[in-house]
Amino acid sequence: MNIERSELGRVSYQADATTYHPSGKFNLLSFLYLPIAILIVSLLGFIYVFIVNWNPFVYINVLINIIYGGIAGIALWSVLHKGKVRSSAVSFVFGAILILTTIYSIWVWYVYIITGYTLFTFSLKDMAFVAAEMAALGPWKIGSTVIIGWQVYAVWAVEAGLIACMILFILREYKRDNIFCERCEEWATKLPPITNYEAPENSNLRKDDILRLKGEPLLHLEKKDKPSPSSVGVTLFHCLKKEHQFFFVSATREKGLLKDRFSVIHLKINEGFFEKMRNKFI
């Protein structure tokens, strides 16, 4: 496989088709946006901690963790998108920093609220002391059973894991669902996704076929009323200036909440095929 860099980003050649990969570049302003996002997420952490501390039911806290992790993930998405980050390394570092600072700020607020709004500290030693006191008292219960001791630490670990997983999940979606035109220096326009399509009976839609035929098999997809494990989602992208001839189609085989990675591709196409796809599906 030959790899070639161009003004349209990094283009990977497979047979006679091309697929999009990020150029690895980023805007230095993204390093300014990140602290702003951390500050916003940290301040929202006070509301999160207040609700979790007030609520005695641990299973409700799970839902609250998912929501808060989703908010943090959206903040990360905004930083990467506004900062025009196309580097996987920078994206991962930003994600790791946001996860660590989010969990740390949560404990700052925990200590502040548990001590009756008297102790605002950034000391890990103070946080460990308060955590031990909380674990001994048992702050939550499941039914009539009070969660105490090591079980409390396990709950905290699960909560932190949920927040981290939500941030990483949104980071993965960001990396997969964005295409950047290096000539326009802007993100490509993404048309509404086309979902619930399947290949005609007795045909086997495979990634290699789509690559080899430059997306032609996608024109034979048929609309279905309901999604199934074999359903295919199609998304069309184009840059702001058509003279750049920057058009892509992304095919995704749906499998519940998580997408099957083998058929997630961003295939470079010409304007004629782009118009065919848009006229057929949109």
Tab-separated table of C-alpha atoms in Angstrom:
chain	number	residue	atom	x	y	z
A	1	MET	CA	0.000	0.000	0.000
A	2	ASN	CA	1.376	3.400	-0.944
A	3	ILE	CA	0.778	6.354	1.345
A	4	GLU	CA	0.739	9.829	-0.138
A	5	ARG	CA	0.242	13.226	1.484
A	6	SER	CA	-1.769	15.825	-0.374
A	7	GLU	CA	-3.550	19.115	0.233
A	8	LEU	CA	-6.675	17.095	0.944
A	9	GLY	CA	-5.126	15.435	3.968
A	10	ARG	CA	-3.459	12.036	4.003
A	11	VAL	CA	-4.905	9.747	1.370
A	12	SER	CA	-4.419	6.001	1.648
A	13	TYR	CA	-4.465	4.133	-1.647
A	14	GLN	CA	-5.969	0.655	-1.712
A	15	ALA	CA	-6.267	-0.910	-5.162
A	16	ASP	CA	-7.761	1.898	-7.306
A	17	ALA	CA	-9.715	3.561	-4.485
A	18	THR	CA	-8.763	6.109	-1.872
A	19	THR	CA	-9.830	6.487	1.737
A	20	TYR	CA	-9.482	9.472	4.016
A	21	HIS	CA	-7.164	9.620	7.031
A	22	PRO	CA	-6.472	12.717	9.173
A	23	SER	CA	-3.416	14.775	8.224
A	24	GLY	CA	-2.146	14.845	11.820
A	25	LYS	CA	-2.225	18.639	12.014
A	26	PHE	CA	-3.838	20.853	14.634
A	27	ASN	CA	-4.404	24.531	15.441
A	28	LEU	CA	-2.389	25.927	18.363
A	29	LEU	CA	-5.566	27.637	19.587
A	30	SER	CA	-6.767	24.197	20.674
A	31	PHE	CA	-4.314	24.484	23.599
A	32	LEU	CA	-6.205	27.614	24.655
A	33	TYR	CA	-9.632	26.033	24.273
A	34	LEU	CA	-8.721	23.016	26.415
A	35	PRO	CA	-8.266	24.941	29.720
A	36	ILE	CA	-11.566	26.713	29.072
A	37	ALA	CA	-13.315	23.359	28.636
A	38	ILE	CA	-11.638	22.003	31.783
A	39	LEU	CA	-12.832	25.040	33.750
A	40	ILE	CA	-16.420	24.682	32.528
A	41	VAL	CA	-16.552	20.930	33.183
A	42	SER	CA	-14.967	21.420	36.623
A	43	LEU	CA	-17.534	24.056	37.599
A	44	LEU	CA	-20.352	21.793	36.424
A	45	GLY	CA	-18.745	19.169	38.645
A	46	PHE	CA	-20.095	21.053	41.663
A	47	ILE	CA	-23.675	20.450	40.467
A	48	TYR	CA	-22.826	16.810	39.742
A	49	VAL	CA	-21.344	16.246	43.211
A	50	PHE	CA	-24.217	18.072	44.908
A	51	ILE	CA	-26.797	15.819	43.220
A	52	VAL	CA	-24.825	12.614	43.811
A	53	ASN	CA	-24.226	13.492	47.470
A	54	TRP	CA	-27.900	14.348	47.993
A	55	ASN	CA	-29.185	11.208	46.254
A	56	PRO	CA	-28.959	8.056	48.443
A	57	PHE	CA	-29.591	5.541	45.632
A	58	VAL	CA	-26.469	4.332	43.890
A	59	TYR	CA	-28.211	3.099	40.728
A	60	ILE	CA	-29.569	6.602	40.061
A	61	ASN	CA	-26.031	7.909	40.452
A	62	VAL	CA	-24.981	5.632	37.583
A	63	LEU	CA	-27.311	7.510	35.240
A	64	ILE	CA	-26.053	10.839	36.568
A	65	ASN	CA	-22.462	9.705	35.889
A	66	ILE	CA	-23.294	8.828	32.300
A	67	ILE	CA	-24.924	12.230	31.750
A	68	TYR	CA	-22.013	14.114	33.310
A	69	GLY	CA	-19.475	12.049	31.349
A	70	GLY	CA	-21.423	12.822	28.183
A	71	ILE	CA	-21.273	16.558	28.934
A	72	ALA	CA	-17.507	16.308	29.472
A	73	GLY	CA	-17.190	14.379	26.213
A	74	ILE	CA	-19.128	17.040	24.315
A	75	ALA	CA	-16.796	19.666	25.788
A	76	LEU	CA	-13.821	17.670	24.453
A	77	TRP	CA	-15.502	17.359	21.041
A	78	SER	CA	-15.936	21.141	20.951
A	79	VAL	CA	-12.264	21.718	21.794
A	80	LEU	CA	-11.047	19.334	19.093
A	81	HIS	CA	-13.486	20.588	16.470
A	82	LYS	CA	-12.971	24.302	17.119
A	83	GLY	CA	-9.217	23.744	17.418
A	84	LYS	CA	-9.247	21.840	14.105
A	85	VAL	CA	-7.397	18.916	15.650
A	86	ARG	CA	-6.681	16.147	13.114
A	87	SER	CA	-3.950	14.505	15.195
A	88	SER	CA	-4.813	11.255	16.966
A	89	ALA	CA	-1.990	11.807	19.464
A	90	VAL	CA	-3.164	15.310	20.400
A	91	SER	CA	-6.773	14.082	20.625
A	92	PHE	CA	-5.777	11.264	22.968
A	93	VAL	CA	-3.637	13.545	25.163
A	94	PHE	CA	-6.455	16.091	25.416
A	95	GLY	CA	-8.886	13.307	26.296
A	96	ALA	CA	-6.579	11.926	29.003
A	97	ILE	CA	-6.048	15.392	30.493
A	98	LEU	CA	-9.780	16.073	30.574
A	99	ILE	CA	-10.513	12.702	32.221
A	100	LEU	CA	-7.913	13.218	34.958
A	101	THR	CA	-8.837	16.843	35.673
A	102	THR	CA	-12.556	16.022	35.678
A	103	ILE	CA	-12.177	13.252	38.257
A	104	TYR	CA	-9.790	15.389	40.317
A	105	SER	CA	-12.197	18.350	40.351
A	106	ILE	CA	-15.020	16.048	41.430
A	107	TRP	CA	-13.047	15.165	44.549
A	108	VAL	CA	-12.312	18.818	45.245
A	109	TRP	CA	-16.061	19.422	45.304
A	110	TYR	CA	-16.729	16.216	47.275
A	111	VAL	CA	-14.482	17.367	50.085
A	112	TYR	CA	-15.956	20.866	50.004
A	113	ILE	CA	-19.557	19.638	50.275
A	114	ILE	CA	-18.952	16.785	52.738
A	115	THR	CA	-17.183	19.140	55.157
A	116	GLY	CA	-20.143	21.500	55.177
A	117	TYR	CA	-18.611	23.928	52.697
A	118	THR	CA	-15.727	24.679	55.046
A	119	LEU	CA	-12.749	22.905	53.452
A	120	PHE	CA	-11.828	23.803	49.875
A	121	THR	CA	-8.602	21.959	49.213
A	122	PHE	CA	-6.530	20.615	46.351
A	123	SER	CA	-4.586	18.284	48.654
A	124	LEU	CA	-4.719	14.591	47.746
A	125	LYS	CA	-4.016	13.782	51.396
A	126	ASP	CA	-7.140	15.640	52.516
A	127	MET	CA	-9.173	13.936	49.814
A	128	ALA	CA	-7.965	10.504	50.943
A	129	PHE	CA	-8.900	11.292	54.548
A	130	VAL	CA	-12.423	12.410	53.622
A	131	ALA	CA	-12.831	9.366	51.349
A	132	ALA	CA	-11.933	7.038	54.237
A	133	GLU	CA	-14.471	8.761	56.491
A	134	MET	CA	-17.195	8.497	53.858
A	135	ALA	CA	-16.445	4.827	53.234
A	136	ALA	CA	-16.716	4.099	56.956
A	137	LEU	CA	-20.115	5.806	57.188
A	138	GLY	CA	-21.620	4.254	54.060
A	139	PRO	CA	-23.093	7.065	51.930
A	140	TRP	CA	-25.378	4.942	49.687
A	141	LYS	CA	-27.650	1.956	49.755
A	142	ILE	CA	-29.161	-0.568	47.390
A	143	GLY	CA	-32.619	-1.401	48.656
A	144	SER	CA	-32.175	-1.768	52.399
A	145	THR	CA	-28.492	-2.710	52.157
A	146	VAL	CA	-26.037	0.044	53.062
A	147	ILE	CA	-22.895	0.172	50.932
A	148	ILE	CA	-19.887	0.490	53.199
A	149	GLY	CA	-16.121	-0.027	53.274
A	150	TRP	CA	-14.463	-1.408	50.151
A	151	GLN	CA	-17.806	-1.425	48.360
A	152	VAL	CA	-17.837	2.387	48.472
A	153	TYR	CA	-14.407	2.495	46.824
A	154	ALA	CA	-15.690	0.087	44.180
A	155	VAL	CA	-18.629	2.404	43.458
A	156	TRP	CA	-16.270	5.368	43.125
A	157	ALA	CA	-14.118	3.379	40.723
A	158	VAL	CA	-17.162	2.494	38.623
A	159	GLU	CA	-18.290	6.126	38.598
A	160	ALA	CA	-14.866	7.306	37.453
A	161	GLY	CA	-14.813	4.543	34.836
A	162	LEU	CA	-18.208	5.563	33.471
A	163	ILE	CA	-17.108	9.178	33.094
A	164	ALA	CA	-13.883	8.099	31.364
A	165	CYS	CA	-15.737	5.685	29.065
A	166	MET	CA	-18.217	8.350	27.983
A	167	ILE	CA	-15.408	10.780	27.174
A	168	LEU	CA	-13.487	8.120	25.230
A	169	PHE	CA	-16.633	6.999	23.406
A	170	ILE	CA	-17.345	10.543	22.210
A	171	LEU	CA	-13.658	10.929	21.285
A	172	ARG	CA	-13.925	7.816	19.118
A	173	GLU	CA	-17.038	9.187	17.411
A	174	TYR	CA	-15.243	12.488	16.790
A	175	LYS	CA	-12.309	10.764	15.111
A	176	ARG	CA	-14.614	8.700	12.912
A	177	ASP	CA	-17.248	11.237	11.918
A	178	ASN	CA	-15.167	14.264	10.888
A	179	ILE	CA	-13.376	14.973	7.613
A	180	PHE	CA	-11.172	18.027	7.106
A	181	CYS	CA	-10.326	19.804	3.837
A	182	GLU	CA	-6.761	21.091	4.068
A	183	ARG	CA	-7.337	23.494	1.162
A	184	CYS	CA	-10.372	25.172	2.735
A	185	GLU	CA	-8.827	24.718	6.179
A	186	GLU	CA	-12.317	23.866	7.370
A	187	TRP	CA	-14.272	20.774	8.309
A	188	ALA	CA	-16.162	19.203	5.430
A	189	THR	CA	-19.936	19.605	5.395
A	190	LYS	CA	-21.678	16.459	6.579
A	191	LEU	CA	-25.066	15.679	5.068
A	192	PRO	CA	-27.708	13.925	7.208
A	193	PRO	CA	-26.855	10.212	7.658
A	194	ILE	CA	-28.754	7.698	5.535
A	195	THR	CA	-29.663	4.663	7.639
A	196	ASN	CA	-31.537	1.367	7.522
A	197	TYR	CA	-30.320	0.392	4.055
A	198	GLU	CA	-29.413	-3.152	3.137
A	199	ALA	CA	-27.797	-4.846	0.179
A	200	PRO	CA	-30.213	-6.676	-2.163
A	201	GLU	CA	-30.884	-10.315	-1.384
A	202	ASN	CA	-28.234	-12.797	-2.541
A	203	SER	CA	-25.554	-10.085	-2.497
A	204	ASN	CA	-22.739	-9.647	0.005
A	205	LEU	CA	-21.741	-6.028	0.556
A	206	ARG	CA	-18.149	-6.039	1.730
A	207	LYS	CA	-15.638	-3.322	2.467
A	208	ASP	CA	-13.246	-4.623	-0.207
A	209	ASP	CA	-15.978	-4.425	-2.853
A	210	ILE	CA	-16.750	-0.820	-1.933
A	211	LEU	CA	-13.072	0.115	-2.101
A	212	ARG	CA	-12.368	-1.708	-5.347
A	213	LEU	CA	-15.427	-0.324	-7.160
A	214	LYS	CA	-15.116	3.151	-5.612
A	215	GLY	CA	-18.421	2.928	-3.791
A	216	GLU	CA	-20.531	1.687	-6.710
A	217	PRO	CA	-22.110	-1.149	-4.638
A	218	LEU	CA	-23.618	1.497	-2.343
A	219	LEU	CA	-25.904	2.601	-5.183
A	220	HIS	CA	-27.623	-0.793	-5.006
A	221	LEU	CA	-28.650	-0.499	-1.366
A	222	GLU	CA	-32.351	-0.844	-0.665
A	223	LYS	CA	-34.341	1.028	1.995
A	224	LYS	CA	-35.758	-1.051	4.871
A	225	ASP	CA	-38.399	-0.034	7.389
A	226	LYS	CA	-36.453	-1.249	10.404
A	227	PRO	CA	-32.733	-1.627	11.114
A	228	SER	CA	-31.160	-5.054	11.335
A	229	PRO	CA	-27.665	-6.413	12.093
A	230	SER	CA	-26.909	-6.213	8.364
A	231	SER	CA	-28.159	-2.634	7.910
A	232	VAL	CA	-25.757	-0.119	6.385
A	233	GLY	CA	-25.582	3.588	7.186
A	234	VAL	CA	-24.254	5.970	4.530
A	235	THR	CA	-23.026	9.536	5.069
A	236	LEU	CA	-21.955	12.010	2.380
A	237	PHE	CA	-19.324	14.732	2.905
A	238	HIS	CA	-18.205	17.642	0.743
A	239	CYS	CA	-15.894	20.597	1.298
A	240	LEU	CA	-17.018	24.216	1.160
A	241	LYS	CA	-15.561	24.839	-2.298
A	242	LYS	CA	-16.569	22.372	-4.999
A	243	GLU	CA	-13.598	23.254	-7.184
A	244	HIS	CA	-11.443	21.313	-4.738
A	245	GLN	CA	-13.235	18.129	-5.865
A	246	PHE	CA	-13.298	16.991	-2.246
A	247	PHE	CA	-16.119	14.466	-1.836
A	248	PHE	CA	-16.345	11.478	0.466
A	249	VAL	CA	-18.849	8.786	1.307
A	250	SER	CA	-18.745	6.906	4.616
A	251	ALA	CA	-20.283	3.455	4.948
A	252	THR	CA	-21.024	1.991	8.362
A	253	ARG	CA	-22.520	-1.396	9.123
A	254	GLU	CA	-24.813	-0.946	12.104
A	255	LYS	CA	-24.619	-3.309	15.077
A	256	GLY	CA	-26.566	-1.782	17.920
A	257	LEU	CA	-24.975	1.114	19.814
A	258	LEU	CA	-21.446	0.252	18.674
A	259	LYS	CA	-20.601	0.361	14.991
A	260	ASP	CA	-18.849	-2.527	13.293
A	261	ARG	CA	-15.410	-1.115	12.519
A	262	PHE	CA	-14.714	-3.301	9.483
A	263	SER	CA	-17.052	-1.319	7.270
A	264	VAL	CA	-16.456	2.171	8.643
A	265	ILE	CA	-14.649	3.820	5.759
A	266	HIS	CA	-14.344	7.327	4.316
A	267	LEU	CA	-14.041	6.714	0.578
A	268	LYS	CA	-12.959	9.500	-1.762
A	269	ILE	CA	-15.385	9.906	-4.679
A	270	ASN	CA	-15.842	12.334	-7.571
A	271	GLU	CA	-18.580	14.932	-7.866
A	272	GLY	CA	-20.595	12.825	-10.302
A	273	PHE	CA	-20.845	9.887	-7.904
A	274	PHE	CA	-21.566	12.288	-5.042
A	275	GLU	CA	-24.572	13.669	-6.945
A	276	LYS	CA	-25.772	10.129	-7.755
A	277	MET	CA	-25.681	9.212	-4.083
A	278	ARG	CA	-27.418	12.413	-3.021
A	279	ASN	CA	-30.163	12.033	-5.653
A	280	LYS	CA	-30.796	8.425	-4.711
A	281	PHE	CA	-30.787	8.675	-0.915
A	282	ILE	CA	-31.535	12.266	0.075
